[in-house]
PDB file of N, CA and C in Angstrom:
ATOM      1  N   MET A   1       0.850  -1.181   0.000  1.00 89.00           N
ATOM      2  CA  MET A   1       0.000   0.000   0.000  1.00 89.00           C
ATOM      3  C   MET A   1       0.890   1.237   0.000  1.00 89.00           C
ATOM      4  N   ARG A   2       0.424   2.251  -0.682  1.00 86.00           N
ATOM      5  CA  ARG A   2       1.135   3.523  -0.695  1.00 86.00           C
ATOM      6  C   ARG A   2       0.150   4.639  -1.005  1.00 86.00           C
ATOM      7  N   ALA A   3       0.514   5.820  -0.627  1.00 89.00           N
ATOM      8  CA  ALA A   3      -0.280   7.012  -0.936  1.00 89.00           C
ATOM      9  C   ALA A   3       0.357   7.707  -2.128  1.00 89.00           C
ATOM     10  N   VAL A   4      -0.460   8.230  -3.004  1.00 91.00           N
ATOM     11  CA  VAL A   4       0.016   8.895  -4.210  1.00 91.00           C
ATOM     12  C   VAL A   4      -0.407  10.360  -4.164  1.00 91.00           C
ATOM     13  N   THR A   5       0.537  11.238  -4.469  1.00 92.00           N
ATOM     14  CA  THR A   5       0.258  12.667  -4.524  1.00 92.00           C
ATOM     15  C   THR A   5       0.275  13.116  -5.970  1.00 92.00           C
ATOM     16  N   ARG A   6      -0.811  13.756  -6.389  1.00 94.00           N
ATOM     17  CA  ARG A   6      -0.879  14.341  -7.729  1.00 94.00           C
ATOM     18  C   ARG A   6      -1.248  15.809  -7.573  1.00 94.00           C
ATOM     19  N   ILE A   7      -0.488  16.648  -8.216  1.00 96.00           N
ATOM     20  CA  ILE A   7      -0.736  18.075  -8.144  1.00 96.00           C
ATOM     21  C   ILE A   7      -1.512  18.505  -9.387  1.00 96.00           C
ATOM     22  N   VAL A   8      -2.662  19.092  -9.159  1.00 97.00           N
ATOM     23  CA  VAL A   8      -3.521  19.561 -10.237  1.00 97.00           C
ATOM     24  C   VAL A   8      -3.981  20.963  -9.880  1.00 97.00           C
ATOM     25  N   PHE A   9      -3.847  21.885 -10.833  1.00 98.00           N
ATOM     26  CA  PHE A   9      -4.366  23.232 -10.648  1.00 98.00           C
ATOM     27  C   PHE A   9      -5.709  23.331 -11.358  1.00 98.00           C
ATOM     28  N   VAL A  10      -6.692  23.906 -10.665  1.00 97.00           N
ATOM     29  CA  VAL A  10      -8.030  24.060 -11.221  1.00 97.00           C
ATOM     30  C   VAL A  10      -8.430  25.534 -11.204  1.00 97.00           C
ATOM     31  N   ASP A  11      -9.367  25.875 -12.081  1.00 96.00           N
ATOM     32  CA  ASP A  11      -9.867  27.251 -12.123  1.00 96.00           C
ATOM     33  C   ASP A  11     -10.975  27.436 -11.089  1.00 96.00           C
ATOM     34  N   ASP A  12     -11.594  28.583 -11.083  1.00 95.00           N
ATOM     35  CA  ASP A  12     -12.629  28.895 -10.098  1.00 95.00           C
ATOM     36  C   ASP A  12     -13.843  27.982 -10.204  1.00 95.00           C
ATOM     37  N   GLU A  13     -14.068  27.382 -11.363  1.00 96.00           N
ATOM     38  CA  GLU A  13     -15.193  26.462 -11.547  1.00 96.00           C
ATOM     39  C   GLU A  13     -14.808  25.022 -11.217  1.00 96.00           C
ATOM     40  N   GLY A  14     -13.553  24.808 -10.860  1.00 97.00           N
ATOM     41  CA  GLY A  14     -13.087  23.463 -10.523  1.00 97.00           C
ATOM     42  C   GLY A  14     -12.585  22.655 -11.704  1.00 97.00           C
ATOM     43  N   ASP A  15     -12.421  23.293 -12.865  1.00 97.00           N
ATOM     44  CA  ASP A  15     -11.928  22.598 -14.052  1.00 97.00           C
ATOM     45  C   ASP A  15     -10.404  22.600 -14.070  1.00 97.00           C
ATOM     46  N   LYS A  16      -9.842  21.436 -14.302  1.00 97.00           N
ATOM     47  CA  LYS A  16      -8.387  21.278 -14.330  1.00 97.00           C
ATOM     48  C   LYS A  16      -7.805  22.054 -15.509  1.00 97.00           C
ATOM     49  N   PHE A  17      -6.687  22.765 -15.246  1.00 97.00           N
ATOM     50  CA  PHE A  17      -6.005  23.438 -16.353  1.00 97.00           C
ATOM     51  C   PHE A  17      -4.502  23.184 -16.357  1.00 97.00           C
ATOM     52  N   PHE A  18      -3.962  22.595 -15.295  1.00 98.00           N
ATOM     53  CA  PHE A  18      -2.526  22.275 -15.309  1.00 98.00           C
ATOM     54  C   PHE A  18      -2.240  21.129 -14.357  1.00 98.00           C
ATOM     55  N   GLY A  19      -1.373  20.233 -14.827  1.00 97.00           N
ATOM     56  CA  GLY A  19      -0.937  19.090 -14.035  1.00 97.00           C
ATOM     57  C   GLY A  19       0.246  18.437 -14.730  1.00 97.00           C
ATOM     58  N   GLU A  20       0.438  17.165 -14.473  1.00 97.00           N
ATOM     59  CA  GLU A  20       1.598  16.465 -15.033  1.00 97.00           C
ATOM     60  C   GLU A  20       1.562  16.368 -16.553  1.00 97.00           C
ATOM     61  N   GLY A  21       0.386  16.257 -17.156  1.00 96.00           N
ATOM     62  CA  GLY A  21       0.304  16.176 -18.622  1.00 96.00           C
ATOM     63  C   GLY A  21       0.841  17.430 -19.299  1.00 96.00           C
ATOM     64  N   PRO A  22       0.272  18.597 -18.992  1.00 97.00           N
ATOM     65  CA  PRO A  22       0.816  19.817 -19.580  1.00 97.00           C
ATOM     66  C   PRO A  22       2.272  20.071 -19.184  1.00 97.00           C
ATOM     67  N   TYR A  23       2.636  19.691 -17.965  1.00 98.00           N
ATOM     68  CA  TYR A  23       4.036  19.844 -17.527  1.00 98.00           C
ATOM     69  C   TYR A  23       4.954  19.021 -18.433  1.00 98.00           C
ATOM     70  N   ARG A  24       4.618  17.747 -18.652  1.00 98.00           N
ATOM     71  CA  ARG A  24       5.458  16.885 -19.497  1.00 98.00           C
ATOM     72  C   ARG A  24       5.488  17.391 -20.938  1.00 98.00           C
ATOM     73  N   LEU A  25       4.351  17.909 -21.415  1.00 98.00           N
ATOM     74  CA  LEU A  25       4.306  18.467 -22.766  1.00 98.00           C
ATOM     75  C   LEU A  25       5.267  19.648 -22.893  1.00 98.00           C
ATOM     76  N   LEU A  26       5.249  20.542 -21.927  1.00 98.00           N
ATOM     77  CA  LEU A  26       6.141  21.703 -21.972  1.00 98.00           C
ATOM     78  C   LEU A  26       7.610  21.292 -21.859  1.00 98.00           C
ATOM     79  N   LYS A  27       7.916  20.311 -21.029  1.00 98.00           N
ATOM     80  CA  LYS A  27       9.303  19.826 -20.933  1.00 98.00           C
ATOM     81  C   LYS A  27       9.740  19.211 -22.268  1.00 98.00           C
ATOM     82  N   ALA A  28       8.807  18.532 -22.959  1.00 98.00           N
ATOM     83  CA  ALA A  28       9.133  17.957 -24.266  1.00 98.00           C
ATOM     84  C   ALA A  28       9.344  19.054 -25.309  1.00 98.00           C
ATOM     85  N   VAL A  29       8.565  20.130 -25.230  1.00 97.00           N
ATOM     86  CA  VAL A  29       8.778  21.277 -26.129  1.00 97.00           C
ATOM     87  C   VAL A  29      10.173  21.842 -25.890  1.00 97.00           C
ATOM     88  N   GLN A  30      10.543  21.974 -24.633  1.00 97.00           N
ATOM     89  CA  GLN A  30      11.865  22.495 -24.282  1.00 97.00           C
ATOM     90  C   GLN A  30      12.965  21.602 -24.858  1.00 97.00           C
ATOM     91  N   GLU A  31      12.767  20.314 -24.796  1.00 97.00           N
ATOM     92  CA  GLU A  31      13.775  19.357 -25.278  1.00 97.00           C
ATOM     93  C   GLU A  31      13.819  19.270 -26.802  1.00 97.00           C
ATOM     94  N   LYS A  32      12.647  19.253 -27.438  1.00 95.00           N
ATOM     95  CA  LYS A  32      12.582  18.997 -28.873  1.00 95.00           C
ATOM     96  C   LYS A  32      12.519  20.264 -29.728  1.00 95.00           C
ATOM     97  N   GLY A  33      12.176  21.410 -29.112  1.00 95.00           N
ATOM     98  CA  GLY A  33      12.142  22.663 -29.848  1.00 95.00           C
ATOM     99  C   GLY A  33      10.933  22.838 -30.739  1.00 95.00           C
ATOM    100  N   SER A  34       9.912  22.002 -30.517  1.00 94.00           N
ATOM    101  CA  SER A  34       8.731  22.066 -31.372  1.00 94.00           C
ATOM    102  C   SER A  34       7.540  21.469 -30.632  1.00 94.00           C
ATOM    103  N   LEU A  35       6.409  22.170 -30.692  1.00 94.00           N
ATOM    104  CA  LEU A  35       5.186  21.633 -30.092  1.00 94.00           C
ATOM    105  C   LEU A  35       4.726  20.400 -30.853  1.00 94.00           C
ATOM    106  N   ASN A  36       4.869  20.412 -32.162  1.00 93.00           N
ATOM    107  CA  ASN A  36       4.476  19.259 -32.971  1.00 93.00           C
ATOM    108  C   ASN A  36       5.306  18.030 -32.599  1.00 93.00           C
ATOM    109  N   ALA A  37       6.609  18.199 -32.506  1.00 95.00           N
ATOM    110  CA  ALA A  37       7.475  17.069 -32.147  1.00 95.00           C
ATOM    111  C   ALA A  37       7.187  16.602 -30.719  1.00 95.00           C
ATOM    112  N   ALA A  38       6.940  17.553 -29.827  1.00 97.00           N
ATOM    113  CA  ALA A  38       6.648  17.214 -28.434  1.00 97.00           C
ATOM    114  C   ALA A  38       5.358  16.420 -28.335  1.00 97.00           C
ATOM    115  N   SER A  39       4.310  16.888 -29.001  1.00 97.00           N
ATOM    116  CA  SER A  39       3.029  16.179 -28.935  1.00 97.00           C
ATOM    117  C   SER A  39       3.143  14.803 -29.589  1.00 97.00           C
ATOM    118  N   SER A  40       3.857  14.711 -30.686  1.00 97.00           N
ATOM    119  CA  SER A  40       4.061  13.412 -31.344  1.00 97.00           C
ATOM    120  C   SER A  40       4.783  12.436 -30.438  1.00 97.00           C
ATOM    121  N   SER A  41       5.783  12.923 -29.707  1.00 97.00           N
ATOM    122  CA  SER A  41       6.552  12.044 -28.821  1.00 97.00           C
ATOM    123  C   SER A  41       5.693  11.497 -27.676  1.00 97.00           C
ATOM    124  N   MET A  42       4.584  12.176 -27.402  1.00 97.00           N
ATOM    125  CA  MET A  42       3.673  11.748 -26.339  1.00 97.00           C
ATOM    126  C   MET A  42       2.438  11.047 -26.905  1.00 97.00           C
ATOM    127  N   ASN A  43       2.443  10.784 -28.213  1.00 97.00           N
ATOM    128  CA  ASN A  43       1.283  10.192 -28.889  1.00 97.00           C
ATOM    129  C   ASN A  43       0.022  11.027 -28.652  1.00 97.00           C
ATOM    130  N   MET A  44       0.190  12.335 -28.714  1.00 97.00           N
ATOM    131  CA  MET A  44      -0.905  13.277 -28.493  1.00 97.00           C
ATOM    132  C   MET A  44      -1.150  14.034 -29.790  1.00 97.00           C
ATOM    133  N   ALA A  45      -2.407  14.247 -30.116  1.00 97.00           N
ATOM    134  CA  ALA A  45      -2.731  15.037 -31.304  1.00 97.00           C
ATOM    135  C   ALA A  45      -2.238  16.472 -31.103  1.00 97.00           C
ATOM    136  N   TYR A  46      -1.729  17.053 -32.164  1.00 95.00           N
ATOM    137  CA  TYR A  46      -1.235  18.427 -32.114  1.00 95.00           C
ATOM    138  C   TYR A  46      -2.346  19.374 -31.668  1.00 95.00           C
ATOM    139  N   THR A  47      -3.562  19.142 -32.164  1.00 96.00           N
ATOM    140  CA  THR A  47      -4.683  20.010 -31.787  1.00 96.00           C
ATOM    141  C   THR A  47      -4.984  19.910 -30.291  1.00 96.00           C
ATOM    142  N   LYS A  48      -4.830  18.728 -29.721  1.00 97.00           N
ATOM    143  CA  LYS A  48      -5.038  18.578 -28.276  1.00 97.00           C
ATOM    144  C   LYS A  48      -3.948  19.332 -27.510  1.00 97.00           C
ATOM    145  N   ALA A  49      -2.707  19.242 -27.992  1.00 97.00           N
ATOM    146  CA  ALA A  49      -1.597  19.955 -27.346  1.00 97.00           C
ATOM    147  C   ALA A  49      -1.841  21.458 -27.378  1.00 97.00           C
ATOM    148  N   LEU A  50      -2.286  21.968 -28.519  1.00 96.00           N
ATOM    149  CA  LEU A  50      -2.598  23.393 -28.635  1.00 96.00           C
ATOM    150  C   LEU A  50      -3.690  23.791 -27.647  1.00 96.00           C
ATOM    151  N   LYS A  51      -4.716  22.956 -27.534  1.00 97.00           N
ATOM    152  CA  LYS A  51      -5.824  23.240 -26.629  1.00 97.00           C
ATOM    153  C   LYS A  51      -5.354  23.240 -25.168  1.00 97.00           C
ATOM    154  N   LEU A  52      -4.514  22.277 -24.797  1.00 97.00           N
ATOM    155  CA  LEU A  52      -3.983  22.215 -23.426  1.00 97.00           C
ATOM    156  C   LEU A  52      -3.208  23.483 -23.082  1.00 97.00           C
ATOM    157  N   LEU A  53      -2.332  23.887 -24.001  1.00 97.00           N
ATOM    158  CA  LEU A  53      -1.520  25.068 -23.744  1.00 97.00           C
ATOM    159  C   LEU A  53      -2.357  26.342 -23.732  1.00 97.00           C
ATOM    160  N   SER A  54      -3.307  26.436 -24.643  1.00 97.00           N
ATOM    161  CA  SER A  54      -4.169  27.614 -24.695  1.00 97.00           C
ATOM    162  C   SER A  54      -4.980  27.751 -23.406  1.00 97.00           C
ATOM    163  N   ASN A  55      -5.522  26.654 -22.902  1.00 97.00           N
ATOM    164  CA  ASN A  55      -6.300  26.665 -21.668  1.00 97.00           C
ATOM    165  C   ASN A  55      -5.424  27.042 -20.470  1.00 97.00           C
ATOM    166  N   ALA A  56      -4.224  26.492 -20.417  1.00 98.00           N
ATOM    167  CA  ALA A  56      -3.302  26.829 -19.324  1.00 98.00           C
ATOM    168  C   ALA A  56      -2.913  28.302 -19.391  1.00 98.00           C
ATOM    169  N   GLU A  57      -2.594  28.797 -20.587  1.00 98.00           N
ATOM    170  CA  GLU A  57      -2.219  30.204 -20.746  1.00 98.00           C
ATOM    171  C   GLU A  57      -3.352  31.134 -20.306  1.00 98.00           C
ATOM    172  N   LYS A  58      -4.580  30.782 -20.670  1.00 97.00           N
ATOM    173  CA  LYS A  58      -5.739  31.595 -20.298  1.00 97.00           C
ATOM    174  C   LYS A  58      -5.855  31.686 -18.773  1.00 97.00           C
ATOM    175  N   ASN A  59      -5.668  30.571 -18.093  1.00 98.00           N
ATOM    176  CA  ASN A  59      -5.820  30.543 -16.640  1.00 98.00           C
ATOM    177  C   ASN A  59      -4.622  31.112 -15.898  1.00 98.00           C
ATOM    178  N   LEU A  60      -3.441  30.949 -16.446  1.00 98.00           N
ATOM    179  CA  LEU A  60      -2.239  31.467 -15.790  1.00 98.00           C
ATOM    180  C   LEU A  60      -2.035  32.961 -16.067  1.00 98.00           C
ATOM    181  N   GLY A  61      -2.546  33.419 -17.188  1.00 98.00           N
ATOM    182  CA  GLY A  61      -2.429  34.838 -17.508  1.00 98.00           C
ATOM    183  C   GLY A  61      -1.144  35.229 -18.204  1.00 98.00           C
ATOM    184  N   PHE A  62      -0.423  34.252 -18.745  1.00 98.00           N
ATOM    185  CA  PHE A  62       0.780  34.557 -19.518  1.00 98.00           C
ATOM    186  C   PHE A  62       1.023  33.468 -20.554  1.00 98.00           C
ATOM    187  N   LYS A  63       1.796  33.813 -21.569  1.00 98.00           N
ATOM    188  CA  LYS A  63       2.144  32.872 -22.637  1.00 98.00           C
ATOM    189  C   LYS A  63       3.149  31.848 -22.110  1.00 98.00           C
ATOM    190  N   LEU A  64       2.984  30.618 -22.541  1.00 98.00           N
ATOM    191  CA  LEU A  64       3.905  29.552 -22.147  1.00 98.00           C
ATOM    192  C   LEU A  64       4.978  29.312 -23.201  1.00 98.00           C
ATOM    193  N   THR A  65       4.626  29.547 -24.450  1.00 97.00           N
ATOM    194  CA  THR A  65       5.588  29.318 -25.537  1.00 97.00           C
ATOM    195  C   THR A  65       5.558  30.480 -26.515  1.00 97.00           C
ATOM    196  N   THR A  66       6.647  30.593 -27.241  1.00 95.00           N
ATOM    197  CA  THR A  66       6.665  31.447 -28.425  1.00 95.00           C
ATOM    198  C   THR A  66       6.836  30.502 -29.602  1.00 95.00           C
ATOM    199  N   ARG A  67       6.074  30.761 -30.650  1.00 86.00           N
ATOM    200  CA  ARG A  67       6.080  29.863 -31.802  1.00 86.00           C
ATOM    201  C   ARG A  67       6.507  30.619 -33.043  1.00 86.00           C
ATOM    202  N   THR A  68       7.285  29.939 -33.865  1.00 83.00           N
ATOM    203  CA  THR A  68       7.619  30.480 -35.182  1.00 83.00           C
ATOM    204  C   THR A  68       7.038  29.525 -36.209  1.00 83.00           C
ATOM    205  N   VAL A  69       6.430  30.089 -37.243  1.00 78.00           N
ATOM    206  CA  VAL A  69       5.827  29.259 -38.287  1.00 78.00           C
ATOM    207  C   VAL A  69       6.916  28.716 -39.199  1.00 78.00           C
ATOM    208  N   GLY A  70       6.582  27.684 -39.930  1.00 70.00           N
ATOM    209  CA  GLY A  70       7.528  26.997 -40.811  1.00 70.00           C
ATOM    210  C   GLY A  70       8.107  27.885 -41.890  1.00 70.00           C
ATOM    211  N   GLY A  71       8.501  27.272 -42.938  1.00 63.00           N
ATOM    212  CA  GLY A  71       9.171  27.981 -44.028  1.00 63.00           C
ATOM    213  C   GLY A  71      10.465  27.262 -44.333  1.00 63.00           C
ATOM    214  N   LYS A  72      11.393  27.954 -44.953  1.00 64.00           N
ATOM    215  CA  LYS A  72      12.673  27.327 -45.318  1.00 64.00           C
ATOM    216  C   LYS A  72      13.404  26.757 -44.111  1.00 64.00           C
ATOM    217  N   SER A  73      13.462  27.539 -43.036  1.00 65.00           N
ATOM    218  CA  SER A  73      14.207  27.087 -41.852  1.00 65.00           C
ATOM    219  C   SER A  73      13.355  26.236 -40.923  1.00 65.00           C
ATOM    220  N   GLY A  74      12.085  26.041 -41.239  1.00 70.00           N
ATOM    221  CA  GLY A  74      11.202  25.247 -40.396  1.00 70.00           C
ATOM    222  C   GLY A  74      10.689  26.058 -39.219  1.00 70.00           C
ATOM    223  N   GLY A  75       9.633  25.583 -38.628  1.00 77.00           N
ATOM    224  CA  GLY A  75       9.042  26.270 -37.483  1.00 77.00           C
ATOM    225  C   GLY A  75       9.599  25.715 -36.194  1.00 77.00           C
ATOM    226  N   GLY A  76       9.064  26.207 -35.097  1.00 90.00           N
ATOM    227  CA  GLY A  76       9.506  25.709 -33.812  1.00 90.00           C
ATOM    228  C   GLY A  76       8.809  26.433 -32.686  1.00 90.00           C
ATOM    229  N   SER A  77       9.070  25.979 -31.492  1.00 94.00           N
ATOM    230  CA  SER A  77       8.516  26.582 -30.282  1.00 94.00           C
ATOM    231  C   SER A  77       9.584  26.589 -29.212  1.00 94.00           C
ATOM    232  N   GLU A  78       9.518  27.600 -28.371  1.00 95.00           N
ATOM    233  CA  GLU A  78      10.378  27.607 -27.196  1.00 95.00           C
ATOM    234  C   GLU A  78       9.588  28.160 -26.024  1.00 95.00           C
ATOM    235  N   LEU A  79      10.017  27.792 -24.831  1.00 98.00           N
ATOM    236  CA  LEU A  79       9.331  28.236 -23.632  1.00 98.00           C
ATOM    237  C   LEU A  79       9.658  29.688 -23.337  1.00 98.00           C
ATOM    238  N   THR A  80       8.662  30.416 -22.867  1.00 98.00           N
ATOM    239  CA  THR A  80       8.881  31.801 -22.463  1.00 98.00           C
ATOM    240  C   THR A  80       9.605  31.819 -21.113  1.00 98.00           C
ATOM    241  N   PRO A  81      10.247  32.921 -20.780  1.00 98.00           N
ATOM    242  CA  PRO A  81      10.876  33.021 -19.456  1.00 98.00           C
ATOM    243  C   PRO A  81       9.862  32.820 -18.324  1.00 98.00           C
ATOM    244  N   GLU A  82       8.630  33.331 -18.501  1.00 98.00           N
ATOM    245  CA  GLU A  82       7.594  33.142 -17.485  1.00 98.00           C
ATOM    246  C   GLU A  82       7.252  31.667 -17.322  1.00 98.00           C
ATOM    247  N   CYS A  83       7.228  30.943 -18.424  1.00 98.00           N
ATOM    248  CA  CYS A  83       6.933  29.510 -18.382  1.00 98.00           C
ATOM    249  C   CYS A  83       8.036  28.761 -17.645  1.00 98.00           C
ATOM    250  N   ILE A  84       9.271  29.071 -17.959  1.00 98.00           N
ATOM    251  CA  ILE A  84      10.397  28.403 -17.297  1.00 98.00           C
ATOM    252  C   ILE A  84      10.343  28.647 -15.796  1.00 98.00           C
ATOM    253  N   ASP A  85      10.064  29.880 -15.401  1.00 98.00           N
ATOM    254  CA  ASP A  85       9.935  30.216 -13.988  1.00 98.00           C
ATOM    255  C   ASP A  85       8.777  29.437 -13.351  1.00 98.00           C
ATOM    256  N   PHE A  86       7.632  29.396 -14.034  1.00 98.00           N
ATOM    257  CA  PHE A  86       6.478  28.659 -13.526  1.00 98.00           C
ATOM    258  C   PHE A  86       6.796  27.178 -13.376  1.00 98.00           C
ATOM    259  N   LEU A  87       7.450  26.578 -14.376  1.00 98.00           N
ATOM    260  CA  LEU A  87       7.792  25.151 -14.301  1.00 98.00           C
ATOM    261  C   LEU A  87       8.737  24.870 -13.139  1.00 98.00           C
ATOM    262  N   ASN A  88       9.682  25.759 -12.898  1.00 98.00           N
ATOM    263  CA  ASN A  88      10.590  25.580 -11.759  1.00 98.00           C
ATOM    264  C   ASN A  88       9.820  25.606 -10.443  1.00 98.00           C
ATOM    265  N   HIS A  89       8.878  26.535 -10.310  1.00 98.00           N
ATOM    266  CA  HIS A  89       8.059  26.603  -9.098  1.00 98.00           C
ATOM    267  C   HIS A  89       7.146  25.377  -8.989  1.00 98.00           C
ATOM    268  N   TYR A  90       6.566  24.956 -10.100  1.00 98.00           N
ATOM    269  CA  TYR A  90       5.704  23.773 -10.115  1.00 98.00           C
ATOM    270  C   TYR A  90       6.481  22.543  -9.643  1.00 98.00           C
ATOM    271  N   GLU A  91       7.683  22.349 -10.197  1.00 98.00           N
ATOM    272  CA  GLU A  91       8.508  21.204  -9.814  1.00 98.00           C
ATOM    273  C   GLU A  91       8.826  21.225  -8.323  1.00 98.00           C
ATOM    274  N   ALA A  92       9.227  22.368  -7.816  1.00 98.00           N
ATOM    275  CA  ALA A  92       9.573  22.486  -6.395  1.00 98.00           C
ATOM    276  C   ALA A  92       8.354  22.218  -5.516  1.00 98.00           C
ATOM    277  N   TYR A  93       7.212  22.767  -5.882  1.00 98.00           N
ATOM    278  CA  TYR A  93       5.980  22.571  -5.125  1.00 98.00           C
ATOM    279  C   TYR A  93       5.552  21.103  -5.169  1.00 98.00           C
ATOM    280  N   ARG A  94       5.562  20.508  -6.365  1.00 97.00           N
ATOM    281  CA  ARG A  94       5.196  19.097  -6.532  1.00 97.00           C
ATOM    282  C   ARG A  94       6.093  18.200  -5.702  1.00 97.00           C
ATOM    283  N   ASP A  95       7.379  18.431  -5.775  1.00 97.00           N
ATOM    284  CA  ASP A  95       8.325  17.589  -5.040  1.00 97.00           C
ATOM    285  C   ASP A  95       8.169  17.746  -3.535  1.00 97.00           C
ATOM    286  N   ALA A  96       7.923  18.976  -3.067  1.00 97.00           N
ATOM    287  CA  ALA A  96       7.703  19.210  -1.631  1.00 97.00           C
ATOM    288  C   ALA A  96       6.428  18.520  -1.165  1.00 97.00           C
ATOM    289  N   CYS A  97       5.392  18.581  -1.977  1.00 97.00           N
ATOM    290  CA  CYS A  97       4.134  17.904  -1.626  1.00 97.00           C
ATOM    291  C   CYS A  97       4.334  16.394  -1.536  1.00 97.00           C
ATOM    292  N   LYS A  98       5.054  15.819  -2.488  1.00 96.00           N
ATOM    293  CA  LYS A  98       5.317  14.378  -2.461  1.00 96.00           C
ATOM    294  C   LYS A  98       6.118  13.979  -1.236  1.00 96.00           C
ATOM    295  N   GLU A  99       7.133  14.767  -0.914  1.00 96.00           N
ATOM    296  CA  GLU A  99       7.967  14.468   0.250  1.00 96.00           C
ATOM    297  C   GLU A  99       7.149  14.564   1.538  1.00 96.00           C
ATOM    298  N   ASN A 100       6.347  15.593   1.666  1.00 96.00           N
ATOM    299  CA  ASN A 100       5.515  15.732   2.859  1.00 96.00           C
ATOM    300  C   ASN A 100       4.469  14.633   2.930  1.00 96.00           C
ATOM    301  N   ASN A 101       3.960  14.205   1.797  1.00 96.00           N
ATOM    302  CA  ASN A 101       3.011  13.095   1.786  1.00 96.00           C
ATOM    303  C   ASN A 101       3.682  11.817   2.293  1.00 96.00           C
ATOM    304  N   ARG A 102       4.931  11.573   1.880  1.00 95.00           N
ATOM    305  CA  ARG A 102       5.666  10.393   2.360  1.00 95.00           C
ATOM    306  C   ARG A 102       5.833  10.441   3.882  1.00 95.00           C
ATOM    307  N   LYS A 103       6.168  11.614   4.390  1.00 95.00           N
ATOM    308  CA  LYS A 103       6.353  11.770   5.833  1.00 95.00           C
ATOM    309  C   LYS A 103       5.041  11.531   6.576  1.00 95.00           C
ATOM    310  N   LEU A 104       3.964  12.096   6.084  1.00 95.00           N
ATOM    311  CA  LEU A 104       2.663  11.899   6.718  1.00 95.00           C
ATOM    312  C   LEU A 104       2.227  10.444   6.644  1.00 95.00           C
ATOM    313  N   TYR A 105       2.471   9.796   5.523  1.00 95.00           N
ATOM    314  CA  TYR A 105       2.143   8.378   5.383  1.00 95.00           C
ATOM    315  C   TYR A 105       2.879   7.556   6.438  1.00 95.00           C
ATOM    316  N   ASP A 106       4.179   7.814   6.570  1.00 94.00           N
ATOM    317  CA  ASP A 106       4.971   7.090   7.570  1.00 94.00           C
ATOM    318  C   ASP A 106       4.455   7.358   8.991  1.00 94.00           C
ATOM    319  N   GLU A 107       4.036   8.575   9.248  1.00 95.00           N
ATOM    320  CA  GLU A 107       3.531   8.938  10.571  1.00 95.00           C
ATOM    321  C   GLU A 107       2.214   8.230  10.904  1.00 95.00           C
ATOM    322  N   PHE A 108       1.333   8.131   9.928  1.00 95.00           N
ATOM    323  CA  PHE A 108      -0.006   7.592  10.195  1.00 95.00           C
ATOM    324  C   PHE A 108      -0.144   6.103   9.901  1.00 95.00           C
ATOM    325  N   PHE A 109       0.721   5.539   9.083  1.00 94.00           N
ATOM    326  CA  PHE A 109       0.585   4.140   8.733  1.00 94.00           C
ATOM    327  C   PHE A 109       1.856   3.362   9.058  1.00 94.00           C
TER     328      PHE A 109
END
């Protein structure tokens, strides 16, 4: 038996707009330099990836990526400085929650 901690951010209506899925998508964009490549690597439709990011951006109040359209040099995406800062805070918060959950589990069980 074990306890599992999942961090999910919801809007005022209780609808999820950020969690591990969008986090992993953004990390893949950072690694691959393209939203299309990132979504493909996760077996996710590009349109779904766009929708996830658009919904998160709307709720967070800032852009997560900057995108360049294709052409001779090809298109691509990169994370905004605000996104990188947010991801760093998300990671720290998620990890602290998991660690505290482990401690509480040990205390009670």
